[in-house]
PDB file of C-alpha atoms in Angstrom:
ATOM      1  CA  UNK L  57     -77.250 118.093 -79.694  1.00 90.00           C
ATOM      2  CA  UNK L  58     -73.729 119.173 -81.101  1.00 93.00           C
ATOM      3  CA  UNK L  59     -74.770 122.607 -81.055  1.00 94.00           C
ATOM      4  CA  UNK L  60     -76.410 122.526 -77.868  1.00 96.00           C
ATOM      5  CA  UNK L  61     -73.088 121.457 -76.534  1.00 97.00           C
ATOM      6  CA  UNK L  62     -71.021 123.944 -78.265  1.00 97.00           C
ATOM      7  CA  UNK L  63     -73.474 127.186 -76.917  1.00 97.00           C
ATOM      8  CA  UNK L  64     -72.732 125.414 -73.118  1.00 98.00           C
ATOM      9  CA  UNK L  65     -68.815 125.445 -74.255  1.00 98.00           C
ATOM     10  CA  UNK L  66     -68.819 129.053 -75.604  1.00 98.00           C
ATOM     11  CA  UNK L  67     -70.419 130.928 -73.148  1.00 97.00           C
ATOM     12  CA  UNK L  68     -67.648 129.174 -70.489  1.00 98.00           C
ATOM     13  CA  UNK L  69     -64.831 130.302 -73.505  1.00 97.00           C
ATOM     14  CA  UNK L  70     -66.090 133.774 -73.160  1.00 97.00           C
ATOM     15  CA  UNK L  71     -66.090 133.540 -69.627  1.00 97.00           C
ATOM     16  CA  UNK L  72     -62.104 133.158 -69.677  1.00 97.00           C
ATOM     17  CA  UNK L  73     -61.717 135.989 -72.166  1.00 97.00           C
ATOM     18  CA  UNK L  74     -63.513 138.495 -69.957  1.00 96.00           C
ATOM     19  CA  UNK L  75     -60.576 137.103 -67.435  1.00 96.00           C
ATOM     20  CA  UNK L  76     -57.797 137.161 -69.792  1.00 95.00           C
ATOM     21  CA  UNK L  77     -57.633 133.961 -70.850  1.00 96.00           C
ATOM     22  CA  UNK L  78     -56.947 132.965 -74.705  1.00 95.00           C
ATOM     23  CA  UNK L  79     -60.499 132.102 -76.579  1.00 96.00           C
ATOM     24  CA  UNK L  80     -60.720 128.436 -76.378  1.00 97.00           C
ATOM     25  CA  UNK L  81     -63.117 126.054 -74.749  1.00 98.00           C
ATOM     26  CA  UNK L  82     -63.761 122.549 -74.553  1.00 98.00           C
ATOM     27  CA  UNK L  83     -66.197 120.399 -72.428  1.00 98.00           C
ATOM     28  CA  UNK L  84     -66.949 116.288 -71.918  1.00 98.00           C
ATOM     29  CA  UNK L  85     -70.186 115.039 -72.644  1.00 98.00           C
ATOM     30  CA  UNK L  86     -72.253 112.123 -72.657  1.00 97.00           C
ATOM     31  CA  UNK L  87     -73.988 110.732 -75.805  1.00 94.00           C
ATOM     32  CA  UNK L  88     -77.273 111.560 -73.824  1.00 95.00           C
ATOM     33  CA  UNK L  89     -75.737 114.947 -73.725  1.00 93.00           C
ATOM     34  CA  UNK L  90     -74.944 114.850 -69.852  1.00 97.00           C
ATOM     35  CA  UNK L  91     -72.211 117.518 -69.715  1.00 98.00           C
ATOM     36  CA  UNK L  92     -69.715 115.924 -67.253  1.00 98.00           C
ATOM     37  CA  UNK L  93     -67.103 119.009 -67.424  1.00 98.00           C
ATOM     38  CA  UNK L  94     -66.246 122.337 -69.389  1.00 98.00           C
ATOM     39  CA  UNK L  95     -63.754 124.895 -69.412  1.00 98.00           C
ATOM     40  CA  UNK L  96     -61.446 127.533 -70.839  1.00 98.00           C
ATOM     41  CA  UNK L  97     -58.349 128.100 -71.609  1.00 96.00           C
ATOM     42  CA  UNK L  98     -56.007 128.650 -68.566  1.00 97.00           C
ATOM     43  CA  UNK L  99     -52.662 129.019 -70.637  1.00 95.00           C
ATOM     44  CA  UNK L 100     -52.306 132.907 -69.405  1.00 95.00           C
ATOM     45  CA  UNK L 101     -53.526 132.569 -65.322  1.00 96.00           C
ATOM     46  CA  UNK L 102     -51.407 129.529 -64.668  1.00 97.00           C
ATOM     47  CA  UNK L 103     -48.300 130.646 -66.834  1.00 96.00           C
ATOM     48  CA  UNK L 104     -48.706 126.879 -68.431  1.00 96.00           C
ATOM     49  CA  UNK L 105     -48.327 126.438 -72.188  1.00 93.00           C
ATOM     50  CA  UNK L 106     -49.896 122.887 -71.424  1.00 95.00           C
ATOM     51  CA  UNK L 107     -53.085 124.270 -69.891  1.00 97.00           C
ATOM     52  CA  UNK L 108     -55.417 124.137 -73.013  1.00 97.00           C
ATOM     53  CA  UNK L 109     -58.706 123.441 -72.734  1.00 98.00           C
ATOM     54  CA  UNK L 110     -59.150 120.088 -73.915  1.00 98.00           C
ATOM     55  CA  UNK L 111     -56.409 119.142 -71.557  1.00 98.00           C
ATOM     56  CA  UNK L 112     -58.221 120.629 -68.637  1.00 98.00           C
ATOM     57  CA  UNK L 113     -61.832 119.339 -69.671  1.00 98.00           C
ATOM     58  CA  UNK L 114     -60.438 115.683 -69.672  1.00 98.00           C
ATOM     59  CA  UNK L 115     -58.685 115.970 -66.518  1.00 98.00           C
ATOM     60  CA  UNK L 116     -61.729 117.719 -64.755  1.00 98.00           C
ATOM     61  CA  UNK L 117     -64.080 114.579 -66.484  1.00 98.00           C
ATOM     62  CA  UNK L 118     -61.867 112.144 -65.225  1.00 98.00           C
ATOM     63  CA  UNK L 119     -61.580 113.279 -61.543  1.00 98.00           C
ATOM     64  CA  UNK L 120     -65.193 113.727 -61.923  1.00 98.00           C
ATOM     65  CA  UNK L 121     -66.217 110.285 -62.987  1.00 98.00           C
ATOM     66  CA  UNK L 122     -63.197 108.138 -61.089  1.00 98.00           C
ATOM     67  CA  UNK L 123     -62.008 107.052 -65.099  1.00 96.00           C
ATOM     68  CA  UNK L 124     -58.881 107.440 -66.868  1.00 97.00           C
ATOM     69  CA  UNK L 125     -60.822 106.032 -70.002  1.00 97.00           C
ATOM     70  CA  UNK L 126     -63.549 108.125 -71.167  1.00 98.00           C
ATOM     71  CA  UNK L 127     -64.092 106.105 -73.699  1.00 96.00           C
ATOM     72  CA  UNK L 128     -68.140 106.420 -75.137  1.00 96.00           C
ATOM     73  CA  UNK L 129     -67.870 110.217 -74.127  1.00 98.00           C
ATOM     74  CA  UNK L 130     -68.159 113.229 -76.602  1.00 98.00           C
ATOM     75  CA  UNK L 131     -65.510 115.960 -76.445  1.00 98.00           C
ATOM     76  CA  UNK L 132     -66.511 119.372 -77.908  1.00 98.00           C
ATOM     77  CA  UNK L 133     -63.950 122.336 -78.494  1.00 98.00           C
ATOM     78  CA  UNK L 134     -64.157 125.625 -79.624  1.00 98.00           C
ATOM     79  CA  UNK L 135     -61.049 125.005 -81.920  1.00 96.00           C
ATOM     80  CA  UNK L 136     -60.148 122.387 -84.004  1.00 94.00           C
ATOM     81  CA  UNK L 137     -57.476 120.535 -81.282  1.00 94.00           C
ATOM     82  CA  UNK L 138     -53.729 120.752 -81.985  1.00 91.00           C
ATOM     83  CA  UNK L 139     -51.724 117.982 -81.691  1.00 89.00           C
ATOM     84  CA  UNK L 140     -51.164 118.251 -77.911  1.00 90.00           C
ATOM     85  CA  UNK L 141     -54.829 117.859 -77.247  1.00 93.00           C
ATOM     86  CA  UNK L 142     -55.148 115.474 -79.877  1.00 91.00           C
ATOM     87  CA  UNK L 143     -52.727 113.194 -78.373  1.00 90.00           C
ATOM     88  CA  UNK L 144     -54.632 113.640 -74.708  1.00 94.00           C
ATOM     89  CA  UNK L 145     -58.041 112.983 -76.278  1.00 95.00           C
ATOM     90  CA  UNK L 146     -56.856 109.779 -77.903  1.00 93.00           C
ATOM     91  CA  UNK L 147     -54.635 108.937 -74.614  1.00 93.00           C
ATOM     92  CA  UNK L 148     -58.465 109.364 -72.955  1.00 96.00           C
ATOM     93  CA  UNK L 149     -60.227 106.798 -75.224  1.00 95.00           C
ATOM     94  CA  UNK L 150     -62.327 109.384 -76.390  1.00 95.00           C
ATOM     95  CA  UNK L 151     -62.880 108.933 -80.737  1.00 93.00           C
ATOM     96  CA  UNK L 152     -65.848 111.528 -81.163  1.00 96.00           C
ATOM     97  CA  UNK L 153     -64.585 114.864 -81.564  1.00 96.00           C
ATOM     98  CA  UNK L 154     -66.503 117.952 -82.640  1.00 97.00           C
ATOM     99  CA  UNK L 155     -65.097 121.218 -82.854  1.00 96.00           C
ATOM    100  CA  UNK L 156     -66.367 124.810 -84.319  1.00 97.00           C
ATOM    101  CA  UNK L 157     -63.079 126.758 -85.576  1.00 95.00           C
ATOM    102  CA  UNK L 158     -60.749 125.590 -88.227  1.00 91.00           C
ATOM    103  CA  UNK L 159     -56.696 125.287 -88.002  1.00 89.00           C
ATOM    104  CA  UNK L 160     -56.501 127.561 -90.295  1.00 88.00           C
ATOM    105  CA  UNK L 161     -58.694 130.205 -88.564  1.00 91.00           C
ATOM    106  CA  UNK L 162     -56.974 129.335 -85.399  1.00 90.00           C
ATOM    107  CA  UNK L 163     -53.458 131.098 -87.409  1.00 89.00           C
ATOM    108  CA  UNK L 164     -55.273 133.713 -88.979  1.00 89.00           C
ATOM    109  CA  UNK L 165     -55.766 134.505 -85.738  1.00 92.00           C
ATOM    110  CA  UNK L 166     -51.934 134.041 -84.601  1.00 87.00           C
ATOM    111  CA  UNK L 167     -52.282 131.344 -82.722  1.00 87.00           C
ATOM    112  CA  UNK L 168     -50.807 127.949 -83.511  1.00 74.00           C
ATOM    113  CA  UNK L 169     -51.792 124.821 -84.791  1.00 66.00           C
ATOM    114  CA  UNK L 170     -48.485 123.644 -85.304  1.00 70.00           C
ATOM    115  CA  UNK L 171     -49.182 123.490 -88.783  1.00 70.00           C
ATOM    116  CA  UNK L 172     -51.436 120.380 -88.580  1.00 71.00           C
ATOM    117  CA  UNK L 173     -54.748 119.494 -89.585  1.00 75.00           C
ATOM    118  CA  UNK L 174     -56.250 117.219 -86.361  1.00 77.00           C
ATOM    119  CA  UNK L 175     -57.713 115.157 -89.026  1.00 77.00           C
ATOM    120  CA  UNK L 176     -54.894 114.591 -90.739  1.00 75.00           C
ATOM    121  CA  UNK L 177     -52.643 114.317 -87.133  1.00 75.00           C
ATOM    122  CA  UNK L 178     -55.521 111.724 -86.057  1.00 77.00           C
ATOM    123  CA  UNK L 179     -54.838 109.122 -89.549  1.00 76.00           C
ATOM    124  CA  UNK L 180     -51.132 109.378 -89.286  1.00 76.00           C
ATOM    125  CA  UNK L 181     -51.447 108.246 -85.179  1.00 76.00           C
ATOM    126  CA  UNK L 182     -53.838 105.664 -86.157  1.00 74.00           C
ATOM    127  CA  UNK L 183     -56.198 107.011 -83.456  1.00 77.00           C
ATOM    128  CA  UNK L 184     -60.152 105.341 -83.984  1.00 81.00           C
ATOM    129  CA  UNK L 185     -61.499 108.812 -83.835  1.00 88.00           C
ATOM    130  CA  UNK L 186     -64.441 110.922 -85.516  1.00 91.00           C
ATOM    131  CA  UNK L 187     -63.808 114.308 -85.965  1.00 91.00           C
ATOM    132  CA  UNK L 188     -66.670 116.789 -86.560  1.00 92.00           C
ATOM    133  CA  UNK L 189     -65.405 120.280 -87.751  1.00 94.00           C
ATOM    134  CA  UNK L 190     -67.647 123.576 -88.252  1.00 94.00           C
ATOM    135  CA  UNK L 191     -70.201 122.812 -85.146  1.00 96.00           C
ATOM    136  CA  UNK L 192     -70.996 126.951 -84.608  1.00 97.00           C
ATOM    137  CA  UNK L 193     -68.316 127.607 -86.290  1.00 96.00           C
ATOM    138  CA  UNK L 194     -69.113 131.239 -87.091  1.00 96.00           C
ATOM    139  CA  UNK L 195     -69.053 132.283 -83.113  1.00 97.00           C
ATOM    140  CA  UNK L 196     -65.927 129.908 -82.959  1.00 96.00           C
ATOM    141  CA  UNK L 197     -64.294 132.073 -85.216  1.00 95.00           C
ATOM    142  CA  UNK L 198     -65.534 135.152 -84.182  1.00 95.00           C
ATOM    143  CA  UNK L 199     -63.985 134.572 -80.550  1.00 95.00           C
ATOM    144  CA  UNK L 200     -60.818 134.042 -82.070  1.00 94.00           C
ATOM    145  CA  UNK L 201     -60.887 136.580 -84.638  1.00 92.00           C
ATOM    146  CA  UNK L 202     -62.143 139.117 -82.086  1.00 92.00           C
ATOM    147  CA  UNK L 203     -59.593 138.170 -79.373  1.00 89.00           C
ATOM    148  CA  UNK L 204     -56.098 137.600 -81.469  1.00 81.00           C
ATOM    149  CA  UNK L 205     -53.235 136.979 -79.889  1.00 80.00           C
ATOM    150  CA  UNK L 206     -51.089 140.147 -80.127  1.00 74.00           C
ATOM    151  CA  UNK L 207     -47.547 139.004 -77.924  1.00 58.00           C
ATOM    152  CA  UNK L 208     -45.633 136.336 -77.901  1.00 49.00           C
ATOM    153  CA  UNK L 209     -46.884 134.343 -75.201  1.00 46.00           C
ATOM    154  CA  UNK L 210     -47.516 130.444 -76.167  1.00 44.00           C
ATOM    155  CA  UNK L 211     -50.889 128.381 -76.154  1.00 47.00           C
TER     156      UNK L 211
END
């Protein structure tokens, strides 16, 4: 199902390259693998270092469903989340994580992960939370390696 979920998420990631956008994804599902929302990275188009992906996917799954707490839901991301997104995932209740691209591909790459490991981020916060690393992680990777950042701008 995890990988199911991930192919749904990349194809929307590469959908915000082809527009500009950095190459990161993230989407909300249900355990029965209902996919409530998914998106890219809108850092670049809205000129908003706070416009990552996760961010967007739980605010889009939340207007969707009515819930601030999307607790019992799945979130899925392209990256391994930084700290920012960590924080919003926990803030949404949501402790199953899966992601395809490491931190540490995320700098090779030049793009930051604040120097944190989201597993390690998550034990320090406390924060109930499962995180799955290396779903698809080749074509994770790939979009990043393919698509490095090159300027300065943040995200």
């Amino acid at each position: 199902m995890l990988c199911l979920w991930m192919k749904a998420v990349v194809t929307v990631t590469i959908e915000g390259v082809t527009q500009g956008e950095h190459p990161f994804g993230a989407g909300v599902f249900t355990e029965s693998g209902k996919q409530i929302a998914v998106t890219y990275n809108q850092v670049v188009s809205r000129c908003d270092p706070t416009a990552h992906a996760e961010v967007l996917a739980i605010g889009k799954a939340s207007k969707k469903l009515g819930e601030v707490d999307l607790s019992g839901l799945w979130l899925v991301s392209t990256g391994e989340p930084c700290p920012m997104c960590l924080s919003a995932i926990g803030l949404a209740g949501i402790e199953r994580v899966a992601f395809g691209a490491t931190a540490a591909t995320i700098e090779t790459a030049n793009f930051s992960s604040m120097g944190l490991k989201a597993s390690e981020l998550a034990k320090e916060l406390s924060l109930p939370m499962e995180l799955i690393g290396g779903v698809l992680e080749y074509d994770c990777s790939a979009l990043l390696l393919n698509h490095q950042k090159k300027d300065r701008d943040d995200g």
